[in-house]
Tab-separated table of C-alpha atoms and ligand atoms in Angstrom:
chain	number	residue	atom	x	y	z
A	1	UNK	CA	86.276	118.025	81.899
A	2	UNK	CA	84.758	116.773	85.724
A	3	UNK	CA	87.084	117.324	88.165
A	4	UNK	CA	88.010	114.322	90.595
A	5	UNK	CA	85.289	113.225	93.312
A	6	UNK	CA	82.750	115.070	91.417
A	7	UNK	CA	81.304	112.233	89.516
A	8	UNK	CA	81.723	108.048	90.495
A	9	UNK	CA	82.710	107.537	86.210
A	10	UNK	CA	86.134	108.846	85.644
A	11	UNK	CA	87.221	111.322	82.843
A	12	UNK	CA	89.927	108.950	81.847
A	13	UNK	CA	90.788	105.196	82.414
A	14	UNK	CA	93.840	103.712	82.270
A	15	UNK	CA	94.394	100.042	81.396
A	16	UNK	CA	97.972	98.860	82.239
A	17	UNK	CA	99.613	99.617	85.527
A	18	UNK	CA	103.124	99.029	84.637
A	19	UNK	CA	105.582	102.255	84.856
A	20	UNK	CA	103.685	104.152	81.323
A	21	UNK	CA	100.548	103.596	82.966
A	22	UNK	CA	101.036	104.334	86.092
A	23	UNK	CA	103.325	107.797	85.290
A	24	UNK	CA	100.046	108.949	83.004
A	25	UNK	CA	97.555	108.065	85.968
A	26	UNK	CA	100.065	110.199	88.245
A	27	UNK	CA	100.471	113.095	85.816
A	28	UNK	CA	96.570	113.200	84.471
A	29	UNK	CA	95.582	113.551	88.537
A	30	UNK	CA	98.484	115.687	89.483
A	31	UNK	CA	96.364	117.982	86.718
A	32	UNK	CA	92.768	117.257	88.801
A	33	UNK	CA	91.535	114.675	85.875
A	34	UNK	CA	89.472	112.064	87.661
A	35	UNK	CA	91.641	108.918	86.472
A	36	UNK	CA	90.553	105.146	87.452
A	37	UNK	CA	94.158	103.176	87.161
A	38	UNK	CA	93.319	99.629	86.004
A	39	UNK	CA	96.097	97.485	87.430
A	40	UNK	CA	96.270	94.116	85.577
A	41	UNK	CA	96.831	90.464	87.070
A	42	UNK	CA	100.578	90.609	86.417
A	43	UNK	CA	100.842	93.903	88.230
A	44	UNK	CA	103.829	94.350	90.178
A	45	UNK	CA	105.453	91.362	88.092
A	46	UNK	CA	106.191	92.674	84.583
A	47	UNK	CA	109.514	94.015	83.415
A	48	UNK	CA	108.558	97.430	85.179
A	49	UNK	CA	109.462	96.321	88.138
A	50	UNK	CA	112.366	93.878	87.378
A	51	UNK	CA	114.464	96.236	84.584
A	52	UNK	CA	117.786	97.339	85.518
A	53	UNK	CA	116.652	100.883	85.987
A	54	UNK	CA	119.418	102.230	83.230
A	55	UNK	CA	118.434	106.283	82.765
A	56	UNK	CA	120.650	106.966	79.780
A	57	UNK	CA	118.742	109.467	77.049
A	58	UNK	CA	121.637	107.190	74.333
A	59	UNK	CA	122.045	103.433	73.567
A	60	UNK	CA	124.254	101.295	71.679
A	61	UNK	CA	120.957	98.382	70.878
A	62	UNK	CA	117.987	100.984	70.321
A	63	UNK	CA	117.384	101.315	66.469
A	64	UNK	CA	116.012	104.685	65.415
A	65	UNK	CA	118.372	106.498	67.898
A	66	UNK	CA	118.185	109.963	66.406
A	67	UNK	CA	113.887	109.604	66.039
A	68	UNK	CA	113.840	108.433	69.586
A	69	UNK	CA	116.188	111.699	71.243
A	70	UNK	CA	113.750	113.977	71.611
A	71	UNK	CA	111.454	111.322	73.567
A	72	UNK	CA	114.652	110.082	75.750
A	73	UNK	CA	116.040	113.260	76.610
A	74	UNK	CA	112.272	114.538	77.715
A	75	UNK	CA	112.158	111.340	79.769
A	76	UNK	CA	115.472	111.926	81.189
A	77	UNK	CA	115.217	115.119	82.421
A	78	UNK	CA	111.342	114.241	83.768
A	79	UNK	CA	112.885	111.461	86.140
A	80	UNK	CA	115.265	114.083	87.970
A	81	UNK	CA	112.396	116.277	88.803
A	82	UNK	CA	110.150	112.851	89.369
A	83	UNK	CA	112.438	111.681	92.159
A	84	UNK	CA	112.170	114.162	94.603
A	85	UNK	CA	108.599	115.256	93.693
A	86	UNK	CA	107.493	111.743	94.328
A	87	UNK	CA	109.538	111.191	97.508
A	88	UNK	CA	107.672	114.355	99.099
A	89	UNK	CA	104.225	113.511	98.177
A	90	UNK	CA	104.561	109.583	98.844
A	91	UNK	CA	107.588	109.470	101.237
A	92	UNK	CA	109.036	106.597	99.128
A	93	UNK	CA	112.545	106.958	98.073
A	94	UNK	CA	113.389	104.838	94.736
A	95	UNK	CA	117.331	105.592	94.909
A	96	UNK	CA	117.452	107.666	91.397
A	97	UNK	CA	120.500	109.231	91.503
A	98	UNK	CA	123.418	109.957	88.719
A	99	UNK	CA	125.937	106.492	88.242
A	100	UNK	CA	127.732	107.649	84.689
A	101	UNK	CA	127.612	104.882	82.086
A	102	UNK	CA	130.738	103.322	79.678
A	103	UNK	CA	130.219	102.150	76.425
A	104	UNK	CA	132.628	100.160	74.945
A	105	UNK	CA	132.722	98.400	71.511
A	106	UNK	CA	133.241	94.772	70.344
A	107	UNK	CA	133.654	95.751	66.537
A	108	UNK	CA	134.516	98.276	63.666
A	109	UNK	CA	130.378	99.333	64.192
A	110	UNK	CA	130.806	99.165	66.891
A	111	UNK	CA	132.886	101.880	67.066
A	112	UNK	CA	130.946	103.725	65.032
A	113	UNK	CA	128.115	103.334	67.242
A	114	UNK	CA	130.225	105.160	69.694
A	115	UNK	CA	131.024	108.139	67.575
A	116	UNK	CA	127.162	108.422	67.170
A	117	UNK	CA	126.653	108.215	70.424
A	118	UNK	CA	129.053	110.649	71.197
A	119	UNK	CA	127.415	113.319	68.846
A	120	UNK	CA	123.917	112.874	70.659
A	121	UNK	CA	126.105	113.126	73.644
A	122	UNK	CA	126.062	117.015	72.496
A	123	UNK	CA	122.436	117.591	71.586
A	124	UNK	CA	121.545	116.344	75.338
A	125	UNK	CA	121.525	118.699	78.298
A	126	UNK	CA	122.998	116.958	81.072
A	127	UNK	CA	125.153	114.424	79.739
A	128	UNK	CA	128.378	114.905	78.367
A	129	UNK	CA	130.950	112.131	76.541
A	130	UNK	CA	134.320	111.601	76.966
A	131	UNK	CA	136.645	109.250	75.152
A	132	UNK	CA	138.864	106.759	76.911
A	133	UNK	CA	141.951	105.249	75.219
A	134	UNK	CA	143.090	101.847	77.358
A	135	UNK	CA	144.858	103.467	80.418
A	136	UNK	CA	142.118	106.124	80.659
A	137	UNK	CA	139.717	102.841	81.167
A	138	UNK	CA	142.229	100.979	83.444
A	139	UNK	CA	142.611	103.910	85.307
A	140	UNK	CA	138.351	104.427	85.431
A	141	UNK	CA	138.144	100.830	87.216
A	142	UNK	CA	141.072	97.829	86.251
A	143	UNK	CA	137.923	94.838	85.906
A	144	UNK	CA	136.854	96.461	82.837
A	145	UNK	CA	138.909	95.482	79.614
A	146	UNK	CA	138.036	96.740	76.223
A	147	UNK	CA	138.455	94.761	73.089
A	148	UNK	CA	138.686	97.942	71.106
A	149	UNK	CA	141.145	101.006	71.623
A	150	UNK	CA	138.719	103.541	72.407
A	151	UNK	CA	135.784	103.472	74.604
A	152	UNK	CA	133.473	105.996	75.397
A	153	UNK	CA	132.612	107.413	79.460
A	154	UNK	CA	129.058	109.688	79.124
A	155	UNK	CA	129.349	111.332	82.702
A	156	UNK	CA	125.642	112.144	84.142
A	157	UNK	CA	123.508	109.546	83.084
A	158	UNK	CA	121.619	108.082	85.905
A	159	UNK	CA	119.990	104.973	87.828
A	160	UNK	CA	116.936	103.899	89.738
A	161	UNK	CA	114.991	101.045	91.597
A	162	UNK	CA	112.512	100.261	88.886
A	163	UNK	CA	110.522	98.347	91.849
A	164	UNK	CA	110.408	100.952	93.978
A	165	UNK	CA	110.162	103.573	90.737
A	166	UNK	CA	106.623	101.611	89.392
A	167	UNK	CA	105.507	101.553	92.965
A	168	UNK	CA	106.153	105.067	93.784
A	169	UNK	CA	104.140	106.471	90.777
A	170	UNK	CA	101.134	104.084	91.383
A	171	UNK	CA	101.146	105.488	95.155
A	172	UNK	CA	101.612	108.586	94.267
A	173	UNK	CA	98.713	108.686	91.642
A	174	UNK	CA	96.566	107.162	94.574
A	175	UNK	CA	97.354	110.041	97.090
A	176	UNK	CA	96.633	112.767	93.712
A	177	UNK	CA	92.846	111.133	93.997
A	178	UNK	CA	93.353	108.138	91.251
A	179	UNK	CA	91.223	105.217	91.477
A	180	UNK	CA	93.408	102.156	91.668
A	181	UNK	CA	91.338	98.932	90.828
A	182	UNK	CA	92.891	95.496	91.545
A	183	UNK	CA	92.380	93.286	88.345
A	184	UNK	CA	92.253	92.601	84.867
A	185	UNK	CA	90.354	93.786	82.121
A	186	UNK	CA	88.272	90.974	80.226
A	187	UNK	CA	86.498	92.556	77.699
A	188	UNK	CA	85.943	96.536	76.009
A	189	UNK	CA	83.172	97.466	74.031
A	190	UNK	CA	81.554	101.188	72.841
A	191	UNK	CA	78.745	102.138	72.265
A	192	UNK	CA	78.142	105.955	70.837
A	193	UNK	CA	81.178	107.914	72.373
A	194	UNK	CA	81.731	105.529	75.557
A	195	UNK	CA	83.484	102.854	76.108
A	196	UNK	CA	82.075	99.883	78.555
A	197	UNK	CA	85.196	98.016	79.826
A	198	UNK	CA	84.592	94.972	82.057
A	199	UNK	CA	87.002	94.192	85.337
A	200	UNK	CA	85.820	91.487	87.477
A	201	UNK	CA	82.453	91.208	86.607
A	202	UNK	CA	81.568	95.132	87.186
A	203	UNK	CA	81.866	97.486	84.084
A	204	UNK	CA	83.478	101.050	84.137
A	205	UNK	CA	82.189	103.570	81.663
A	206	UNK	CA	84.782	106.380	80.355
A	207	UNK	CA	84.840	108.704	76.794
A	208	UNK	CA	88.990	108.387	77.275
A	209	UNK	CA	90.336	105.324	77.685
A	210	UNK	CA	94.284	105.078	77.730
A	211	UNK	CA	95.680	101.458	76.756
A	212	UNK	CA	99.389	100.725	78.638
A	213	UNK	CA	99.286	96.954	78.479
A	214	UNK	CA	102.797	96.433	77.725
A	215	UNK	CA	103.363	93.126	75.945
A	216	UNK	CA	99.603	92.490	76.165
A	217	UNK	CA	97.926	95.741	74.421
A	218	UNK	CA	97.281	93.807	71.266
A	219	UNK	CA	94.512	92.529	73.488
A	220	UNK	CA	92.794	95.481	71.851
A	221	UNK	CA	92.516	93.658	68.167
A	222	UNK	CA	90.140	91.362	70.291
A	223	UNK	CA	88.403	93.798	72.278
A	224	UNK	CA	88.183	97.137	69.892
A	225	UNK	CA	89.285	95.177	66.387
A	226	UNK	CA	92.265	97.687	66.779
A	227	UNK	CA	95.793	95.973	66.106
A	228	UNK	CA	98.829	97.134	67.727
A	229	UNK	CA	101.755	95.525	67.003
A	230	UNK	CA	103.747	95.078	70.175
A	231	UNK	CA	104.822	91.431	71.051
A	232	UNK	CA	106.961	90.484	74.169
A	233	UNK	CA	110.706	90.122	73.883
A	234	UNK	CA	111.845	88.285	77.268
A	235	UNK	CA	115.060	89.438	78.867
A	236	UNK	CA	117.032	88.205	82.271
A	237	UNK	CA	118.951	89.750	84.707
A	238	UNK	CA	121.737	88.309	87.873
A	239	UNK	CA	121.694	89.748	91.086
A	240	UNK	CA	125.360	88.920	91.639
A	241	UNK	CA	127.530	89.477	94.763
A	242	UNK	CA	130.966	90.575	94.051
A	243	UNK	CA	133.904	91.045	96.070
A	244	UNK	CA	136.390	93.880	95.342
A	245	UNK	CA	135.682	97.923	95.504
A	246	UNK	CA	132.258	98.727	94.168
A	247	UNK	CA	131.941	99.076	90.835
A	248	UNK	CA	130.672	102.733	90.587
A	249	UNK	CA	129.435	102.966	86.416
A	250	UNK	CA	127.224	101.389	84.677
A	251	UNK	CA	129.599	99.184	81.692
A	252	UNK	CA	127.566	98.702	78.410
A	253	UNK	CA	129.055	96.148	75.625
A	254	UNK	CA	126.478	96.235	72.901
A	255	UNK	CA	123.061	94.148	74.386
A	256	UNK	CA	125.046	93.589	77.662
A	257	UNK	CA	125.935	95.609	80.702
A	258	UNK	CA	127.046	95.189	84.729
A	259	UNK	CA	126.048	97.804	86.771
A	260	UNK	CA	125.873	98.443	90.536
A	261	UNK	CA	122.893	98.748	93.106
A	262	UNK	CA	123.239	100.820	96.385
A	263	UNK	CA	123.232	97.270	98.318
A	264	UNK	CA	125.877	96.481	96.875
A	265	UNK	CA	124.981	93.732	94.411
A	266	UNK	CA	126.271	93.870	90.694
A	267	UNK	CA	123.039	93.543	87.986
A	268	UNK	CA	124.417	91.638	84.882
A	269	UNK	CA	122.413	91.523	82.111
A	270	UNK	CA	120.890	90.641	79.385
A	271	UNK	CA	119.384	87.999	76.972
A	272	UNK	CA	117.056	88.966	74.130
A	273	UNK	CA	114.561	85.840	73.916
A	274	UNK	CA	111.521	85.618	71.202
A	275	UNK	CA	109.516	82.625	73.287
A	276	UNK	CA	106.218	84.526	73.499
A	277	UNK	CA	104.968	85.347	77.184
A	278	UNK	CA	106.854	82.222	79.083
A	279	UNK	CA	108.722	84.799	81.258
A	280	UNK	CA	110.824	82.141	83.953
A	281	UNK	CA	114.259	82.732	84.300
A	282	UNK	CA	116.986	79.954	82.551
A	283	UNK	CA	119.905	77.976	83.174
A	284	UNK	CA	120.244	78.854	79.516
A	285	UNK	CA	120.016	82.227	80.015
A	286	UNK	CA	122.383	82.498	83.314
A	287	UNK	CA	124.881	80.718	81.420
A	288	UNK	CA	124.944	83.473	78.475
A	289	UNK	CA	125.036	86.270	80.622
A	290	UNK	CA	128.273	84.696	82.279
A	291	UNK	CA	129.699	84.116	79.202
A	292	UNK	CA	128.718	87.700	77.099
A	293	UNK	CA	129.343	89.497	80.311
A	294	UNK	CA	132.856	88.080	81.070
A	295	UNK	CA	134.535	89.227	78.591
A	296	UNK	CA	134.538	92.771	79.461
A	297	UNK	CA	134.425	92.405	82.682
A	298	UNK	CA	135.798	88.860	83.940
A	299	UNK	CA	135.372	89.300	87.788
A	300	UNK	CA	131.692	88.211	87.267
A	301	UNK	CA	132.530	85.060	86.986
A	302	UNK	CA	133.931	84.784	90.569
A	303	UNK	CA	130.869	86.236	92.224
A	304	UNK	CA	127.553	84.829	93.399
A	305	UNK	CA	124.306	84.861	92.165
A	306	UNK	CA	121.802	86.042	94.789
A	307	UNK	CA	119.226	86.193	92.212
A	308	UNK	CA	117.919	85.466	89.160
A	309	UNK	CA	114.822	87.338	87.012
A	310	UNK	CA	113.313	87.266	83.728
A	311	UNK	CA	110.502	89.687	82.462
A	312	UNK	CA	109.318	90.548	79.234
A	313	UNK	CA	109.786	94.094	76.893
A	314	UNK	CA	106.770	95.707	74.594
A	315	UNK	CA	108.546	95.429	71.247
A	316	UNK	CA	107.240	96.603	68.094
A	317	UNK	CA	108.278	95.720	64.185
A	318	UNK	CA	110.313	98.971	63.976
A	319	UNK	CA	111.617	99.420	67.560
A	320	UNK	CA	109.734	102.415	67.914
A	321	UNK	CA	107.105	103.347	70.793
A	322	UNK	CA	103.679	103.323	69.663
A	323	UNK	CA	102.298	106.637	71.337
A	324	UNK	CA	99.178	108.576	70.369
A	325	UNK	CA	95.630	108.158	69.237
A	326	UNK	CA	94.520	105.937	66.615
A	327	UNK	CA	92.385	107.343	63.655
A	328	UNK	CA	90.426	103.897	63.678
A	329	UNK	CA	88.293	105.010	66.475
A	330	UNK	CA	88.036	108.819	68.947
A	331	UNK	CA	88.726	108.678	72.941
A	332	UNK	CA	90.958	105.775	72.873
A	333	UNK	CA	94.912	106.649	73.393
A	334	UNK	CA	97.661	104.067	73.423
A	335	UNK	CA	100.863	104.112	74.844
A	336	UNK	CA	103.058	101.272	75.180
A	337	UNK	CA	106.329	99.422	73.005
A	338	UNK	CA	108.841	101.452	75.282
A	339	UNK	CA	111.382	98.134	74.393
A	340	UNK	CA	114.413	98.227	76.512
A	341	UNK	CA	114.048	102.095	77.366
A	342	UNK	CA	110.482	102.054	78.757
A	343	UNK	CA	111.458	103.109	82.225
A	344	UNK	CA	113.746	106.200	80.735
A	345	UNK	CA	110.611	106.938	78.281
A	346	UNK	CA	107.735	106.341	80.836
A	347	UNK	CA	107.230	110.072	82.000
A	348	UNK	CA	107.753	111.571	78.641
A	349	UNK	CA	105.317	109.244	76.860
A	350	UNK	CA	102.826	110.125	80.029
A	351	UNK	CA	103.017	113.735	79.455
A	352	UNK	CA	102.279	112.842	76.030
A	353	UNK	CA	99.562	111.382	76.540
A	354	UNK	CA	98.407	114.039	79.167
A	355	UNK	CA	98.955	116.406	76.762
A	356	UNK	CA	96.717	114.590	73.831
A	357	UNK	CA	93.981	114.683	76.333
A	358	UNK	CA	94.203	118.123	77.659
A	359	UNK	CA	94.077	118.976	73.964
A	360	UNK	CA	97.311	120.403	74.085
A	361	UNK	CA	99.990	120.626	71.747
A	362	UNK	CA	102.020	117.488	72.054
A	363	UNK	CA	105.969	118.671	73.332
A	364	UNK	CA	107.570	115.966	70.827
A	365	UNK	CA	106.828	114.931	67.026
A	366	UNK	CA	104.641	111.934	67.336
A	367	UNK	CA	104.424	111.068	63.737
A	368	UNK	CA	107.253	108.703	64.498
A	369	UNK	CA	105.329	107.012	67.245
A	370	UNK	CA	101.736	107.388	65.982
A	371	UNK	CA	99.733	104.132	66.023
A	372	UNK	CA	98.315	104.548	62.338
A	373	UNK	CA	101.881	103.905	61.115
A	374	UNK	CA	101.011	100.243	61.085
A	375	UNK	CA	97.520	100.251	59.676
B	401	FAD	C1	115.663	92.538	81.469
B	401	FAD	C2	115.120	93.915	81.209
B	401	FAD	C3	115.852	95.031	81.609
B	401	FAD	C4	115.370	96.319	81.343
B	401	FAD	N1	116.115	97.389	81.733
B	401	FAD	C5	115.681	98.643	81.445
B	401	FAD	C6	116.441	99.762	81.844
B	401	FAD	O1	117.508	99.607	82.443
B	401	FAD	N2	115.983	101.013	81.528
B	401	FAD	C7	114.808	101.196	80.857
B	401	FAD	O2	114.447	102.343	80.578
B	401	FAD	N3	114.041	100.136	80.492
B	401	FAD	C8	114.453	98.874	80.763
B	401	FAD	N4	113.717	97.798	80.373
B	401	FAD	C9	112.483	98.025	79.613
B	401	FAD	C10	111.302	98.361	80.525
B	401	FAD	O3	111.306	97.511	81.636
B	401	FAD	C11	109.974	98.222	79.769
B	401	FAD	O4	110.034	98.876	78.520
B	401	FAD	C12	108.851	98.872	80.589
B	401	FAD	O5	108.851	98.370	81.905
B	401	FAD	C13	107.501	98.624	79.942
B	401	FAD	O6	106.537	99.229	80.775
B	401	FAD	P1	104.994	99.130	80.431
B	401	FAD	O7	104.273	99.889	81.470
B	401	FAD	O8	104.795	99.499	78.995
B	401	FAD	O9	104.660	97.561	80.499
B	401	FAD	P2	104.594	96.508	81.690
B	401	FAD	O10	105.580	96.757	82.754
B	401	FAD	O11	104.641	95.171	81.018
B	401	FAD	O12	103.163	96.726	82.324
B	401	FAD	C14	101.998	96.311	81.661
B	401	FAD	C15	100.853	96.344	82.656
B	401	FAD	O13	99.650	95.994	81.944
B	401	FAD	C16	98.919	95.106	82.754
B	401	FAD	N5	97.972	94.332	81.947
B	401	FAD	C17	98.220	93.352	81.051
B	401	FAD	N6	97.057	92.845	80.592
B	401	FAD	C18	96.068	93.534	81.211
B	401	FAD	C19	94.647	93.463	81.193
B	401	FAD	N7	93.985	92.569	80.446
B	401	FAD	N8	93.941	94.314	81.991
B	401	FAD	C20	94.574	95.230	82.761
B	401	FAD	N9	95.913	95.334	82.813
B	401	FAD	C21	96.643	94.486	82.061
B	401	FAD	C22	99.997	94.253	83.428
B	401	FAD	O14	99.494	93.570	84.569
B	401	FAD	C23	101.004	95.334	83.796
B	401	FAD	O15	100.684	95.923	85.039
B	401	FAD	C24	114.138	96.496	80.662
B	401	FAD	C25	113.387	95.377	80.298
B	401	FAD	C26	113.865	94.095	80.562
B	401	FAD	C27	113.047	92.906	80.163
């Protein structure tokens, strides 16, 4: 494989520079593989850089919980060496740091849900659960009220600036020798073993091409006559000043949560919207994040909303990741449908993918994940 600098035609390029692809263009030139890091218009304004920045390996909405541990508790432990790796090599600091998460339940499955959560709880180093009967949760913080008996605290889960997060990898793979190009890809074509893809009227030539386009890498079916099933699910968030102590966990009710920033403001969140790629925030949508949020904790309804976003998730048909090469054609690796957990999963699906093209043996079961599930 040419090392970087040696040769203007990278060993590997990347389309997609949300949080997957930027962590695999940071990890693949951390290794010395020349990478080129192709950005796309909508860079710096997809849900990598608005998400709440939730880093907990369990969750009460993700369907194939048990398939997805292995991937979530890889990713989780990757972001706490991440942090300070990336703060020395690009001086950024993200604020990743541990803010322990409550679940609580609405319903009888829901309660359920919480016993299964709490058994993962075990199989994950770093996190432990704890259940809370009502004065153990009054006693946690008074705001939050339970409509069930039993709730359930999982100390050492942890949070980060997704902003600063996306940004910090996409530095860092610039200052490891990555080639970051501004722009969107129009067109990819192959002839023999390489792959032509067009940016702005030039064309880059690669034999490993990486596809991390989020919502958009079903571009591919047009390009490579590859389909991957992702579509975008649309989500919003309130940046919502609060009076009152700071609220120090991060509170999960089923699709909705409040947690806390270091500035202060409480994040309230979220809707789960099927309206294609129209990604601007709603009166609608404010209005049901009041009203699903309130109940379990009614002091956001006194606060003040600072601000107001809306960005879309890569979802696929069975809530899985899609992660690994196709069989439909060699060189070309995909990596995207991350859902609601891609910034948890976005290291661990990068080493994965670092891994497939070091020709290594991959550190998780991808037959769960692999792309030709859906042909
Ligand atoms: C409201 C909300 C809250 C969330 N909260 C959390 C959370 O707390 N924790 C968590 O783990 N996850 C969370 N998520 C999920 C997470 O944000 C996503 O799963 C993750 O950001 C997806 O990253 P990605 O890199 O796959 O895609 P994206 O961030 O969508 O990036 C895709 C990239 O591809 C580029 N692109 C598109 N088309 C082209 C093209 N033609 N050429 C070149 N580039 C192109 C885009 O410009 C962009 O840079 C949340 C999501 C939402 C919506």
């Amino acid at each position: 494989m040419r090392k970087q600098k040696s040769d203007p035609i990278s060993d590997v390029v990347i389309v997609g520079g949300g949080a997957v692809g930027s962590a695999t263009a940071y990890l693949l030139s951390k290794e010395g593989i020349s990478v080129t890091l192709i950005l796309g218009s909508t860079f710096g304004k997809t849900a990598s850089w608005f998400a709440a920045g939730l880093l907990s390996p369990l969750s009460q909405t993700v369907h194939n919980q048990d398939t997805l541990t292995s991937l979530s508790s890889q990713g989780f432990n990757l972001h706490q060496t991440l942090a300070p790796e990336l703060l020395e090599i690009t001086g950024l600091d993200y604020q990743a740091r541990r803010q322990d998460s409550i679940y609580l339940s609405k319903t009888k499955e829901g309660t359920a849900k919480l016993e299964t959560l709490m058994s993962l709880s075990k199989q994950i180093k770093g996190i432990s659960g704890h259940w809370l009967d009502q004065n153990d949760l009054r006693s946690l913080d008074p705001r939050i009220k339970s409509a069930s008996p039993t709730s359930l605290l999982i100390e050492g889960t942890w949070i980060l600036d997704s902003h600063g997060y996306t940004n910090a990898l996409m530095q860092g793979a610039r200052r490891k020798g990555a080639r970051i190009v501004n722009g969107s890809v129009t067109g990819i074509t192959k002839s023999g073993a390489s792959f032509q893809i067009m940016v702005g009227g030039n064309c880059i030539n690669t034999e490993k091409l990486v596809l991390s386009m989020g919502p958009w890498t079903n571009l591919a079916k047009e390009w490579l006559n590859i389909a991957i099933p992702v579509s975008p699910l649309k989500g919003q968030i309130l940046r919502i000043e609060l009076s009152g102590p700071t609220l120090v966990y991060s509170v999960h009710n089923g699709n909705d949560y409040v947690t806390s920033k270091p500035n202060g403001l409480v994040w309230a969140g979220t809707t789960e919207e099927d309206v294609g790629f129209s990604d601007n925030p709603t009166t609608q949508g404010r209005k049901s994040i009041i009203s699903n949020v309130s109940p379990f904790f009614p002091a956001i309804s006194t606060g003040t909303v600072k601000s107001h976003t809306a960005c879309l998730r890569p979802v696929t048909p069975d809530g899985l990741p899609i992660l690994g090469k196709t069989s439909k054609s060699d060189g070309i690796y995909i990596a995207t449908g991350a859902g609601r957990k891609g910034i948890l999963l976005s290291p661990s699906m990068a080493t994965i993918i670092c891994q497939l093209i070091s020709d290594a043996k991959p550190s998780v079961n991808l037959c769960s994940f692999s792309p030709d599930r859906f042909i």
